[in-house]
Amino acid sequence: MDNIKIAISGYGKMGHMVEKILAERGIECSGKSEDIKTFDKALAKESVCIDFTTPAAIRENYKFLAENFKAVVIGTTGWNDIKDEVIAYFEKCGTPMIYASNFSIGVNIFFAVTDFISRMMASTGGYSPYMVEKHHCHKLDAPSGTAKSLAEIIDNNMGTHIDIQSVRCGEIPGIHSIGFEGLNDRITITHEAFSREGFAAGAVEAALRTENLSGVHDFHDIIFKAE
């Protein structure tokens, strides 16, 4: 693991943050590219690629990623409609891949808390869920991938369709608030990111965990699996 090389696909704000985390942890960055298809293929075979690009870029690049890199971590959201296709291609190529709608450790705990609460709500009845998510004005997808993941958990547990309100303003890193409205009271839970650093740190942790890993995995299952 000490000799792992990590490449960065997408060199925007998240790409810069991943590079910062790598430098702080003494991990070699084997390259960074706005167009990953120009990456040296020989070097790619020795590298784990962390992708923070755009939904359009994932559609264009996922085959190259699966065919050429040692392993891949996808932090980009907005490609859920082709998720089965992407997973099948990585499995066909035998390339390990970890994906997540959010690589923050705190958000993945938030997923677990949401699952627990919504299961209790389903068993007792009498509550209606809603969600408000807020992000910076540069974010391309709305609702966010994280909001969609949370909604899927709630909808599956409660048999409902949760209403999601999306706000895009300023430089908000990410706030997700869920409410359960009852006749006599309201329960609310919120996760607020202070910066993008938590997302980048989680993605780097995922890249490290691709060592000796096979198949395609959701990050949540990787970090919370029983030892």
mmCIF file with all atom_site columns, C-alpha atoms in Angstrom:
data_model
loop_
_atom_site.group_PDB
_atom_site.id
_atom_site.type_symbol
_atom_site.label_atom_id
_atom_site.label_alt_id
_atom_site.label_comp_id
_atom_site.label_asym_id
_atom_site.label_entity_id
_atom_site.label_seq_id
_atom_site.pdbx_PDB_ins_code
_atom_site.Cartn_x
_atom_site.Cartn_y
_atom_site.Cartn_z
_atom_site.occupancy
_atom_site.B_iso_or_equiv
_atom_site.pdbx_formal_charge
_atom_site.auth_seq_id
_atom_site.auth_comp_id
_atom_site.auth_asym_id
_atom_site.auth_atom_id
_atom_site.pdbx_PDB_model_num
ATOM 1   C CA . MET A 1 1   ? 0.000   0.000  0.000   1.00 0.00 ? 1   MET A CA 1
ATOM 2   C CA . ASP A 1 2   ? 2.948   2.333  0.665   1.00 0.00 ? 2   ASP A CA 1
ATOM 3   C CA . ASN A 1 3   ? 3.827   2.147  -3.039  1.00 0.00 ? 3   ASN A CA 1
ATOM 4   C CA . ILE A 1 4   ? 0.364   2.910  -4.351  1.00 0.00 ? 4   ILE A CA 1
ATOM 5   C CA . LYS A 1 5   ? 0.085   5.442  -7.164  1.00 0.00 ? 5   LYS A CA 1
ATOM 6   C CA . ILE A 1 6   ? -3.039  7.539  -7.557  1.00 0.00 ? 6   ILE A CA 1
ATOM 7   C CA . ALA A 1 7   ? -4.087  9.407  -10.685 1.00 0.00 ? 7   ALA A CA 1
ATOM 8   C CA . ILE A 1 8   ? -6.646  12.211 -10.676 1.00 0.00 ? 8   ILE A CA 1
ATOM 9   C CA . SER A 1 9   ? -9.329  12.478 -13.359 1.00 0.00 ? 9   SER A CA 1
ATOM 10  C CA . GLY A 1 10  ? -10.823 15.965 -13.344 1.00 0.00 ? 10  GLY A CA 1
ATOM 11  C CA . TYR A 1 11  ? -8.631  18.744 -12.014 1.00 0.00 ? 11  TYR A CA 1
ATOM 12  C CA . GLY A 1 12  ? -11.220 21.161 -10.709 1.00 0.00 ? 12  GLY A CA 1
ATOM 13  C CA . LYS A 1 13  ? -11.790 22.043 -7.068  1.00 0.00 ? 13  LYS A CA 1
ATOM 14  C CA . MET A 1 14  ? -12.246 18.420 -6.002  1.00 0.00 ? 14  MET A CA 1
ATOM 15  C CA . GLY A 1 15  ? -9.226  17.301 -8.015  1.00 0.00 ? 15  GLY A CA 1
ATOM 16  C CA . HIS A 1 16  ? -7.088  19.950 -6.327  1.00 0.00 ? 16  HIS A CA 1
ATOM 17  C CA . MET A 1 17  ? -8.377  18.833 -2.936  1.00 0.00 ? 17  MET A CA 1
ATOM 18  C CA . VAL A 1 18  ? -7.523  15.192 -3.680  1.00 0.00 ? 18  VAL A CA 1
ATOM 19  C CA . GLU A 1 19  ? -4.016  16.296 -4.683  1.00 0.00 ? 19  GLU A CA 1
ATOM 20  C CA . LYS A 1 20  ? -3.690  18.157 -1.370  1.00 0.00 ? 20  LYS A CA 1
ATOM 21  C CA . ILE A 1 21  ? -4.715  15.061 0.618   1.00 0.00 ? 21  ILE A CA 1
ATOM 22  C CA . LEU A 1 22  ? -2.243  12.894 -1.308  1.00 0.00 ? 22  LEU A CA 1
ATOM 23  C CA . ALA A 1 23  ? 0.593   15.327 -0.578  1.00 0.00 ? 23  ALA A CA 1
ATOM 24  C CA . GLU A 1 24  ? -0.297  15.467 3.120   1.00 0.00 ? 24  GLU A CA 1
ATOM 25  C CA . ARG A 1 25  ? -0.318  11.670 3.367   1.00 0.00 ? 25  ARG A CA 1
ATOM 26  C CA . GLY A 1 26  ? 2.844   11.148 1.326   1.00 0.00 ? 26  GLY A CA 1
ATOM 27  C CA . ILE A 1 27  ? 1.053   9.238  -1.432  1.00 0.00 ? 27  ILE A CA 1
ATOM 28  C CA . GLU A 1 28  ? 2.408   9.457  -4.954  1.00 0.00 ? 28  GLU A CA 1
ATOM 29  C CA . CYS A 1 29  ? 0.229   11.287 -7.480  1.00 0.00 ? 29  CYS A CA 1
ATOM 30  C CA . SER A 1 30  ? 1.034   9.628  -10.792 1.00 0.00 ? 30  SER A CA 1
ATOM 31  C CA . GLY A 1 31  ? -0.705  12.324 -12.813 1.00 0.00 ? 31  GLY A CA 1
ATOM 32  C CA . LYS A 1 32  ? -3.743  14.540 -13.170 1.00 0.00 ? 32  LYS A CA 1
ATOM 33  C CA . SER A 1 33  ? -5.791  15.223 -16.244 1.00 0.00 ? 33  SER A CA 1
ATOM 34  C CA . GLU A 1 34  ? -8.885  17.082 -17.391 1.00 0.00 ? 34  GLU A CA 1
ATOM 35  C CA . ASP A 1 35  ? -9.140  14.530 -20.232 1.00 0.00 ? 35  ASP A CA 1
ATOM 36  C CA . ILE A 1 36  ? -8.272  11.151 -18.732 1.00 0.00 ? 36  ILE A CA 1
ATOM 37  C CA . LYS A 1 37  ? -8.230  9.464  -22.150 1.00 0.00 ? 37  LYS A CA 1
ATOM 38  C CA . THR A 1 38  ? -4.905  11.203 -22.820 1.00 0.00 ? 38  THR A CA 1
ATOM 39  C CA . PHE A 1 39  ? -3.337  9.515  -19.755 1.00 0.00 ? 39  PHE A CA 1
ATOM 40  C CA . ASP A 1 40  ? -0.347  7.255  -20.424 1.00 0.00 ? 40  ASP A CA 1
ATOM 41  C CA . LYS A 1 41  ? -1.718  3.704  -20.598 1.00 0.00 ? 41  LYS A CA 1
ATOM 42  C CA . ALA A 1 42  ? 1.384   2.050  -19.182 1.00 0.00 ? 42  ALA A CA 1
ATOM 43  C CA . LEU A 1 43  ? 1.304   4.334  -16.146 1.00 0.00 ? 43  LEU A CA 1
ATOM 44  C CA . ALA A 1 44  ? -2.456  3.809  -15.815 1.00 0.00 ? 44  ALA A CA 1
ATOM 45  C CA . LYS A 1 45  ? -1.897  0.069  -15.286 1.00 0.00 ? 45  LYS A CA 1
ATOM 46  C CA . GLU A 1 46  ? 0.125   0.945  -12.173 1.00 0.00 ? 46  GLU A CA 1
ATOM 47  C CA . SER A 1 47  ? -2.320  3.566  -10.880 1.00 0.00 ? 47  SER A CA 1
ATOM 48  C CA . VAL A 1 48  ? -5.636  3.819  -9.075  1.00 0.00 ? 48  VAL A CA 1
ATOM 49  C CA . CYS A 1 49  ? -7.713  6.577  -10.667 1.00 0.00 ? 49  CYS A CA 1
ATOM 50  C CA . ILE A 1 50  ? -9.898  8.884  -8.573  1.00 0.00 ? 50  ILE A CA 1
ATOM 51  C CA . ASP A 1 51  ? -12.553 10.490 -10.769 1.00 0.00 ? 51  ASP A CA 1
ATOM 52  C CA . PHE A 1 52  ? -14.282 13.746 -9.888  1.00 0.00 ? 52  PHE A CA 1
ATOM 53  C CA . THR A 1 53  ? -15.455 14.982 -13.271 1.00 0.00 ? 53  THR A CA 1
ATOM 54  C CA . THR A 1 54  ? -18.965 15.471 -14.682 1.00 0.00 ? 54  THR A CA 1
ATOM 55  C CA . PRO A 1 55  ? -21.871 13.158 -15.568 1.00 0.00 ? 55  PRO A CA 1
ATOM 56  C CA . ALA A 1 56  ? -21.097 13.701 -19.268 1.00 0.00 ? 56  ALA A CA 1
ATOM 57  C CA . ALA A 1 57  ? -17.408 12.863 -18.752 1.00 0.00 ? 57  ALA A CA 1
ATOM 58  C CA . ILE A 1 58  ? -18.239 9.616  -16.953 1.00 0.00 ? 58  ILE A CA 1
ATOM 59  C CA . ARG A 1 59  ? -20.416 8.554  -19.871 1.00 0.00 ? 59  ARG A CA 1
ATOM 60  C CA . GLU A 1 60  ? -17.567 9.268  -22.257 1.00 0.00 ? 60  GLU A CA 1
ATOM 61  C CA . ASN A 1 61  ? -14.706 7.891  -20.147 1.00 0.00 ? 61  ASN A CA 1
ATOM 62  C CA . TYR A 1 62  ? -15.880 4.910  -18.095 1.00 0.00 ? 62  TYR A CA 1
ATOM 63  C CA . LYS A 1 63  ? -14.794 2.342  -20.680 1.00 0.00 ? 63  LYS A CA 1
ATOM 64  C CA . PHE A 1 64  ? -11.304 3.855  -20.845 1.00 0.00 ? 64  PHE A CA 1
ATOM 65  C CA . LEU A 1 65  ? -11.110 3.852  -17.044 1.00 0.00 ? 65  LEU A CA 1
ATOM 66  C CA . ALA A 1 66  ? -12.181 0.212  -16.797 1.00 0.00 ? 66  ALA A CA 1
ATOM 67  C CA . GLU A 1 67  ? -9.888  -0.937 -19.587 1.00 0.00 ? 67  GLU A CA 1
ATOM 68  C CA . ASN A 1 68  ? -6.699  0.835  -18.521 1.00 0.00 ? 68  ASN A CA 1
ATOM 69  C CA . PHE A 1 69  ? -6.428  1.552  -14.791 1.00 0.00 ? 69  PHE A CA 1
ATOM 70  C CA . LYS A 1 70  ? -5.392  -0.779 -11.988 1.00 0.00 ? 70  LYS A CA 1
ATOM 71  C CA . ALA A 1 71  ? -8.537  0.258  -10.084 1.00 0.00 ? 71  ALA A CA 1
ATOM 72  C CA . VAL A 1 72  ? -10.972 3.172  -10.129 1.00 0.00 ? 72  VAL A CA 1
ATOM 73  C CA . VAL A 1 73  ? -12.760 5.298  -7.531  1.00 0.00 ? 73  VAL A CA 1
ATOM 74  C CA . ILE A 1 74  ? -15.723 7.272  -8.897  1.00 0.00 ? 74  ILE A CA 1
ATOM 75  C CA . GLY A 1 75  ? -16.862 10.253 -6.878  1.00 0.00 ? 75  GLY A CA 1
ATOM 76  C CA . THR A 1 76  ? -18.754 11.855 -9.752  1.00 0.00 ? 76  THR A CA 1
ATOM 77  C CA . THR A 1 77  ? -22.548 11.767 -9.473  1.00 0.00 ? 77  THR A CA 1
ATOM 78  C CA . GLY A 1 78  ? -25.347 12.111 -12.006 1.00 0.00 ? 78  GLY A CA 1
ATOM 79  C CA . TRP A 1 79  ? -24.822 8.814  -13.895 1.00 0.00 ? 79  TRP A CA 1
ATOM 80  C CA . ASN A 1 80  ? -27.229 6.594  -11.975 1.00 0.00 ? 80  ASN A CA 1
ATOM 81  C CA . ASP A 1 81  ? -29.270 5.970  -15.144 1.00 0.00 ? 81  ASP A CA 1
ATOM 82  C CA . ILE A 1 82  ? -26.332 4.001  -16.622 1.00 0.00 ? 82  ILE A CA 1
ATOM 83  C CA . LYS A 1 83  ? -25.145 2.519  -13.318 1.00 0.00 ? 83  LYS A CA 1
ATOM 84  C CA . ASP A 1 84  ? -25.897 -1.095 -14.294 1.00 0.00 ? 84  ASP A CA 1
ATOM 85  C CA . GLU A 1 85  ? -24.094 -0.629 -17.609 1.00 0.00 ? 85  GLU A CA 1
ATOM 86  C CA . VAL A 1 86  ? -21.006 0.867  -15.938 1.00 0.00 ? 86  VAL A CA 1
ATOM 87  C CA . ILE A 1 87  ? -20.841 -1.813 -13.239 1.00 0.00 ? 87  ILE A CA 1
ATOM 88  C CA . ALA A 1 88  ? -21.204 -4.584 -15.816 1.00 0.00 ? 88  ALA A CA 1
ATOM 89  C CA . TYR A 1 89  ? -18.351 -3.153 -17.896 1.00 0.00 ? 89  TYR A CA 1
ATOM 90  C CA . PHE A 1 90  ? -15.971 -2.902 -14.932 1.00 0.00 ? 90  PHE A CA 1
ATOM 91  C CA . GLU A 1 91  ? -16.818 -6.473 -13.972 1.00 0.00 ? 91  GLU A CA 1
ATOM 92  C CA . LYS A 1 92  ? -16.245 -7.604 -17.563 1.00 0.00 ? 92  LYS A CA 1
ATOM 93  C CA . CYS A 1 93  ? -12.808 -5.940 -17.549 1.00 0.00 ? 93  CYS A CA 1
ATOM 94  C CA . GLY A 1 94  ? -11.976 -7.362 -14.107 1.00 0.00 ? 94  GLY A CA 1
ATOM 95  C CA . THR A 1 95  ? -11.148 -3.866 -12.816 1.00 0.00 ? 95  THR A CA 1
ATOM 96  C CA . PRO A 1 96  ? -11.921 -3.133 -9.147  1.00 0.00 ? 96  PRO A CA 1
ATOM 97  C CA . MET A 1 97  ? -14.142 -0.087 -8.705  1.00 0.00 ? 97  MET A CA 1
ATOM 98  C CA . ILE A 1 98  ? -15.541 1.746  -5.689  1.00 0.00 ? 98  ILE A CA 1
ATOM 99  C CA . TYR A 1 99  ? -18.265 4.317  -6.198  1.00 0.00 ? 99  TYR A CA 1
ATOM 100 C CA . ALA A 1 100 ? -20.354 6.534  -3.931  1.00 0.00 ? 100 ALA A CA 1
ATOM 101 C CA . SER A 1 101 ? -22.807 9.374  -4.159  1.00 0.00 ? 101 SER A CA 1
ATOM 102 C CA . ASN A 1 102 ? -20.733 10.887 -1.330  1.00 0.00 ? 102 ASN A CA 1
ATOM 103 C CA . PHE A 1 103 ? -17.339 9.773  0.008   1.00 0.00 ? 103 PHE A CA 1
ATOM 104 C CA . SER A 1 104 ? -17.613 11.680 3.289   1.00 0.00 ? 104 SER A CA 1
ATOM 105 C CA . ILE A 1 105 ? -17.399 9.305  6.250   1.00 0.00 ? 105 ILE A CA 1
ATOM 106 C CA . GLY A 1 106 ? -19.927 11.491 8.081   1.00 0.00 ? 106 GLY A CA 1
ATOM 107 C CA . VAL A 1 107 ? -22.406 11.295 5.216   1.00 0.00 ? 107 VAL A CA 1
ATOM 108 C CA . ASN A 1 108 ? -22.111 7.508  5.129   1.00 0.00 ? 108 ASN A CA 1
ATOM 109 C CA . ILE A 1 109 ? -22.937 7.465  8.842   1.00 0.00 ? 109 ILE A CA 1
ATOM 110 C CA . PHE A 1 110 ? -25.844 9.783  7.971   1.00 0.00 ? 110 PHE A CA 1
ATOM 111 C CA . PHE A 1 111 ? -27.045 7.177  5.456   1.00 0.00 ? 111 PHE A CA 1
ATOM 112 C CA . ALA A 1 112 ? -27.062 4.575  8.239   1.00 0.00 ? 112 ALA A CA 1
ATOM 113 C CA . VAL A 1 113 ? -28.913 6.899  10.637  1.00 0.00 ? 113 VAL A CA 1
ATOM 114 C CA . THR A 1 114 ? -31.493 7.693  7.933   1.00 0.00 ? 114 THR A CA 1
ATOM 115 C CA . ASP A 1 115 ? -32.004 3.991  7.311   1.00 0.00 ? 115 ASP A CA 1
ATOM 116 C CA . PHE A 1 116 ? -32.571 3.346  11.019  1.00 0.00 ? 116 PHE A CA 1
ATOM 117 C CA . ILE A 1 117 ? -34.991 6.232  11.539  1.00 0.00 ? 117 ILE A CA 1
ATOM 118 C CA . SER A 1 118 ? -37.019 5.602  8.391   1.00 0.00 ? 118 SER A CA 1
ATOM 119 C CA . ARG A 1 119 ? -37.395 1.919  9.322   1.00 0.00 ? 119 ARG A CA 1
ATOM 120 C CA . MET A 1 120 ? -38.785 2.974  12.704  1.00 0.00 ? 120 MET A CA 1
ATOM 121 C CA . MET A 1 121 ? -41.120 5.441  10.991  1.00 0.00 ? 121 MET A CA 1
ATOM 122 C CA . ALA A 1 122 ? -42.379 2.693  8.716   1.00 0.00 ? 122 ALA A CA 1
ATOM 123 C CA . SER A 1 123 ? -43.162 0.432  11.668  1.00 0.00 ? 123 SER A CA 1
ATOM 124 C CA . THR A 1 124 ? -45.020 3.116  13.663  1.00 0.00 ? 124 THR A CA 1
ATOM 125 C CA . GLY A 1 125 ? -46.644 5.119  10.882  1.00 0.00 ? 125 GLY A CA 1
ATOM 126 C CA . GLY A 1 126 ? -48.020 8.638  11.131  1.00 0.00 ? 126 GLY A CA 1
ATOM 127 C CA . TYR A 1 127 ? -45.062 10.556 9.670   1.00 0.00 ? 127 TYR A CA 1
ATOM 128 C CA . SER A 1 128 ? -44.407 12.055 6.242   1.00 0.00 ? 128 SER A CA 1
ATOM 129 C CA . PRO A 1 129 ? -40.820 12.668 5.061   1.00 0.00 ? 129 PRO A CA 1
ATOM 130 C CA . TYR A 1 130 ? -39.352 15.633 3.195   1.00 0.00 ? 130 TYR A CA 1
ATOM 131 C CA . MET A 1 131 ? -35.824 16.742 2.287   1.00 0.00 ? 131 MET A CA 1
ATOM 132 C CA . VAL A 1 132 ? -33.979 19.985 1.528   1.00 0.00 ? 132 VAL A CA 1
ATOM 133 C CA . GLU A 1 133 ? -30.485 19.853 0.032   1.00 0.00 ? 133 GLU A CA 1
ATOM 134 C CA . LYS A 1 134 ? -28.233 22.863 -0.529  1.00 0.00 ? 134 LYS A CA 1
ATOM 135 C CA . HIS A 1 135 ? -25.060 23.092 -2.613  1.00 0.00 ? 135 HIS A CA 1
ATOM 136 C CA . HIS A 1 136 ? -22.818 25.625 -4.315  1.00 0.00 ? 136 HIS A CA 1
ATOM 137 C CA . CYS A 1 137 ? -23.965 27.325 -7.495  1.00 0.00 ? 137 CYS A CA 1
ATOM 138 C CA . HIS A 1 138 ? -21.450 25.366 -9.639  1.00 0.00 ? 138 HIS A CA 1
ATOM 139 C CA . LYS A 1 139 ? -23.035 21.967 -8.959  1.00 0.00 ? 139 LYS A CA 1
ATOM 140 C CA . LEU A 1 140 ? -24.501 20.577 -12.180 1.00 0.00 ? 140 LEU A CA 1
ATOM 141 C CA . ASP A 1 141 ? -26.957 17.981 -10.891 1.00 0.00 ? 141 ASP A CA 1
ATOM 142 C CA . ALA A 1 142 ? -30.092 18.617 -8.841  1.00 0.00 ? 142 ALA A CA 1
ATOM 143 C CA . PRO A 1 143 ? -31.114 16.871 -6.708  1.00 0.00 ? 143 PRO A CA 1
ATOM 144 C CA . SER A 1 144 ? -27.635 15.849 -5.612  1.00 0.00 ? 144 SER A CA 1
ATOM 145 C CA . GLY A 1 145 ? -26.476 12.253 -5.789  1.00 0.00 ? 145 GLY A CA 1
ATOM 146 C CA . THR A 1 146 ? -26.415 12.194 -1.999  1.00 0.00 ? 146 THR A CA 1
ATOM 147 C CA . ALA A 1 147 ? -30.030 13.380 -1.833  1.00 0.00 ? 147 ALA A CA 1
ATOM 148 C CA . LYS A 1 148 ? -31.065 10.684 -4.291  1.00 0.00 ? 148 LYS A CA 1
ATOM 149 C CA . SER A 1 149 ? -29.319 8.027  -2.194  1.00 0.00 ? 149 SER A CA 1
ATOM 150 C CA . LEU A 1 150 ? -31.058 9.274  0.950   1.00 0.00 ? 150 LEU A CA 1
ATOM 151 C CA . ALA A 1 151 ? -34.402 9.367  -0.858  1.00 0.00 ? 151 ALA A CA 1
ATOM 152 C CA . GLU A 1 152 ? -33.933 5.798  -2.067  1.00 0.00 ? 152 GLU A CA 1
ATOM 153 C CA . ILE A 1 153 ? -33.330 4.637  1.512   1.00 0.00 ? 153 ILE A CA 1
ATOM 154 C CA . ILE A 1 154 ? -36.424 6.433  2.805   1.00 0.00 ? 154 ILE A CA 1
ATOM 155 C CA . ASP A 1 155 ? -38.675 5.439  -0.087  1.00 0.00 ? 155 ASP A CA 1
ATOM 156 C CA . ASN A 1 156 ? -37.682 1.783  0.186   1.00 0.00 ? 156 ASN A CA 1
ATOM 157 C CA . ASN A 1 157 ? -38.270 1.726  3.940   1.00 0.00 ? 157 ASN A CA 1
ATOM 158 C CA . MET A 1 158 ? -41.451 3.790  4.098   1.00 0.00 ? 158 MET A CA 1
ATOM 159 C CA . GLY A 1 159 ? -43.056 2.917  0.772   1.00 0.00 ? 159 GLY A CA 1
ATOM 160 C CA . THR A 1 160 ? -43.443 6.566  -0.145  1.00 0.00 ? 160 THR A CA 1
ATOM 161 C CA . HIS A 1 161 ? -42.009 9.115  -2.576  1.00 0.00 ? 161 HIS A CA 1
ATOM 162 C CA . ILE A 1 162 ? -40.129 11.799 -0.689  1.00 0.00 ? 162 ILE A CA 1
ATOM 163 C CA . ASP A 1 163 ? -40.245 15.388 -1.903  1.00 0.00 ? 163 ASP A CA 1
ATOM 164 C CA . ILE A 1 164 ? -36.739 16.859 -2.430  1.00 0.00 ? 164 ILE A CA 1
ATOM 165 C CA . GLN A 1 165 ? -36.130 20.590 -2.605  1.00 0.00 ? 165 GLN A CA 1
ATOM 166 C CA . SER A 1 166 ? -32.794 21.677 -4.110  1.00 0.00 ? 166 SER A CA 1
ATOM 167 C CA . VAL A 1 167 ? -31.040 24.988 -3.461  1.00 0.00 ? 167 VAL A CA 1
ATOM 168 C CA . ARG A 1 168 ? -27.999 26.154 -5.439  1.00 0.00 ? 168 ARG A CA 1
ATOM 169 C CA . CYS A 1 169 ? -26.318 29.245 -3.992  1.00 0.00 ? 169 CYS A CA 1
ATOM 170 C CA . GLY A 1 170 ? -22.859 30.668 -3.377  1.00 0.00 ? 170 GLY A CA 1
ATOM 171 C CA . GLU A 1 171 ? -20.159 28.216 -2.303  1.00 0.00 ? 171 GLU A CA 1
ATOM 172 C CA . ILE A 1 172 ? -22.138 25.910 0.034   1.00 0.00 ? 172 ILE A CA 1
ATOM 173 C CA . PRO A 1 173 ? -20.134 22.625 0.260   1.00 0.00 ? 173 PRO A CA 1
ATOM 174 C CA . GLY A 1 174 ? -23.256 20.596 1.018   1.00 0.00 ? 174 GLY A CA 1
ATOM 175 C CA . ILE A 1 175 ? -26.151 20.496 3.476   1.00 0.00 ? 175 ILE A CA 1
ATOM 176 C CA . HIS A 1 176 ? -28.763 17.732 3.589   1.00 0.00 ? 176 HIS A CA 1
ATOM 177 C CA . SER A 1 177 ? -31.738 18.072 5.940   1.00 0.00 ? 177 SER A CA 1
ATOM 178 C CA . ILE A 1 178 ? -34.448 15.448 6.325   1.00 0.00 ? 178 ILE A CA 1
ATOM 179 C CA . GLY A 1 179 ? -37.691 16.018 8.174   1.00 0.00 ? 179 GLY A CA 1
ATOM 180 C CA . PHE A 1 180 ? -40.344 13.572 9.340   1.00 0.00 ? 180 PHE A CA 1
ATOM 181 C CA . GLU A 1 181 ? -43.583 15.474 9.888   1.00 0.00 ? 181 GLU A CA 1
ATOM 182 C CA . GLY A 1 182 ? -46.146 14.022 12.273  1.00 0.00 ? 182 GLY A CA 1
ATOM 183 C CA . LEU A 1 183 ? -49.473 15.214 13.603  1.00 0.00 ? 183 LEU A CA 1
ATOM 184 C CA . ASN A 1 184 ? -48.029 16.190 16.982  1.00 0.00 ? 184 ASN A CA 1
ATOM 185 C CA . ASP A 1 185 ? -44.315 16.628 16.381  1.00 0.00 ? 185 ASP A CA 1
ATOM 186 C CA . ARG A 1 186 ? -41.481 16.791 13.865  1.00 0.00 ? 186 ARG A CA 1
ATOM 187 C CA . ILE A 1 187 ? -38.155 14.982 13.765  1.00 0.00 ? 187 ILE A CA 1
ATOM 188 C CA . THR A 1 188 ? -35.298 16.514 11.746  1.00 0.00 ? 188 THR A CA 1
ATOM 189 C CA . ILE A 1 189 ? -31.779 15.291 11.023  1.00 0.00 ? 189 ILE A CA 1
ATOM 190 C CA . THR A 1 190 ? -29.092 17.246 9.169   1.00 0.00 ? 190 THR A CA 1
ATOM 191 C CA . HIS A 1 191 ? -25.618 16.694 7.814   1.00 0.00 ? 191 HIS A CA 1
ATOM 192 C CA . GLU A 1 192 ? -23.563 19.767 6.962   1.00 0.00 ? 192 GLU A CA 1
ATOM 193 C CA . ALA A 1 193 ? -20.189 19.623 5.259   1.00 0.00 ? 193 ALA A CA 1
ATOM 194 C CA . PHE A 1 194 ? -17.790 22.401 6.254   1.00 0.00 ? 194 PHE A CA 1
ATOM 195 C CA . SER A 1 195 ? -15.572 21.955 3.193   1.00 0.00 ? 195 SER A CA 1
ATOM 196 C CA . ARG A 1 196 ? -14.847 19.616 0.296   1.00 0.00 ? 196 ARG A CA 1
ATOM 197 C CA . GLU A 1 197 ? -11.928 18.095 2.198   1.00 0.00 ? 197 GLU A CA 1
ATOM 198 C CA . GLY A 1 198 ? -14.039 15.334 3.761   1.00 0.00 ? 198 GLY A CA 1
ATOM 199 C CA . PHE A 1 199 ? -15.154 14.152 0.318   1.00 0.00 ? 199 PHE A CA 1
ATOM 200 C CA . ALA A 1 200 ? -11.570 14.081 -0.960  1.00 0.00 ? 200 ALA A CA 1
ATOM 201 C CA . ALA A 1 201 ? -10.235 12.290 2.128   1.00 0.00 ? 201 ALA A CA 1
ATOM 202 C CA . GLY A 1 202 ? -12.900 9.601  1.780   1.00 0.00 ? 202 GLY A CA 1
ATOM 203 C CA . ALA A 1 203 ? -12.075 9.102  -1.898  1.00 0.00 ? 203 ALA A CA 1
ATOM 204 C CA . VAL A 1 204 ? -8.383  8.680  -1.076  1.00 0.00 ? 204 VAL A CA 1
ATOM 205 C CA . GLU A 1 205 ? -9.296  6.163  1.624   1.00 0.00 ? 205 GLU A CA 1
ATOM 206 C CA . ALA A 1 206 ? -11.360 4.287  -0.959  1.00 0.00 ? 206 ALA A CA 1
ATOM 207 C CA . ALA A 1 207 ? -8.401  4.239  -3.362  1.00 0.00 ? 207 ALA A CA 1
ATOM 208 C CA . LEU A 1 208 ? -6.201  2.728  -0.652  1.00 0.00 ? 208 LEU A CA 1
ATOM 209 C CA . ARG A 1 209 ? -8.827  0.043  -0.046  1.00 0.00 ? 209 ARG A CA 1
ATOM 210 C CA . THR A 1 210 ? -8.725  -1.136 -3.660  1.00 0.00 ? 210 THR A CA 1
ATOM 211 C CA . GLU A 1 211 ? -5.553  -3.046 -2.832  1.00 0.00 ? 211 GLU A CA 1
ATOM 212 C CA . ASN A 1 212 ? -6.373  -6.784 -2.997  1.00 0.00 ? 212 ASN A CA 1
ATOM 213 C CA . LEU A 1 213 ? -9.991  -5.907 -3.812  1.00 0.00 ? 213 LEU A CA 1
ATOM 214 C CA . SER A 1 214 ? -12.007 -7.441 -6.615  1.00 0.00 ? 214 SER A CA 1
ATOM 215 C CA . GLY A 1 215 ? -15.351 -6.483 -8.093  1.00 0.00 ? 215 GLY A CA 1
ATOM 216 C CA . VAL A 1 216 ? -17.461 -3.329 -7.830  1.00 0.00 ? 216 VAL A CA 1
ATOM 217 C CA . HIS A 1 217 ? -18.511 -1.930 -4.465  1.00 0.00 ? 217 HIS A CA 1
ATOM 218 C CA . ASP A 1 218 ? -20.437 0.921  -2.889  1.00 0.00 ? 218 ASP A CA 1
ATOM 219 C CA . PHE A 1 219 ? -18.116 2.812  -0.506  1.00 0.00 ? 219 PHE A CA 1
ATOM 220 C CA . HIS A 1 220 ? -20.652 2.451  2.315   1.00 0.00 ? 220 HIS A CA 1
ATOM 221 C CA . ASP A 1 221 ? -20.384 -1.339 2.124   1.00 0.00 ? 221 ASP A CA 1
ATOM 222 C CA . ILE A 1 222 ? -16.591 -1.158 2.142   1.00 0.00 ? 222 ILE A CA 1
ATOM 223 C CA . ILE A 1 223 ? -16.171 1.043  5.225   1.00 0.00 ? 223 ILE A CA 1
ATOM 224 C CA . PHE A 1 224 ? -18.878 -0.552 7.329   1.00 0.00 ? 224 PHE A CA 1
ATOM 225 C CA . LYS A 1 225 ? -18.437 -4.204 6.421   1.00 0.00 ? 225 LYS A CA 1
ATOM 226 C CA . ALA A 1 226 ? -17.795 -6.571 9.312   1.00 0.00 ? 226 ALA A CA 1
ATOM 227 C CA . GLU A 1 227 ? -14.157 -7.492 9.740   1.00 0.00 ? 227 GLU A CA 1
#
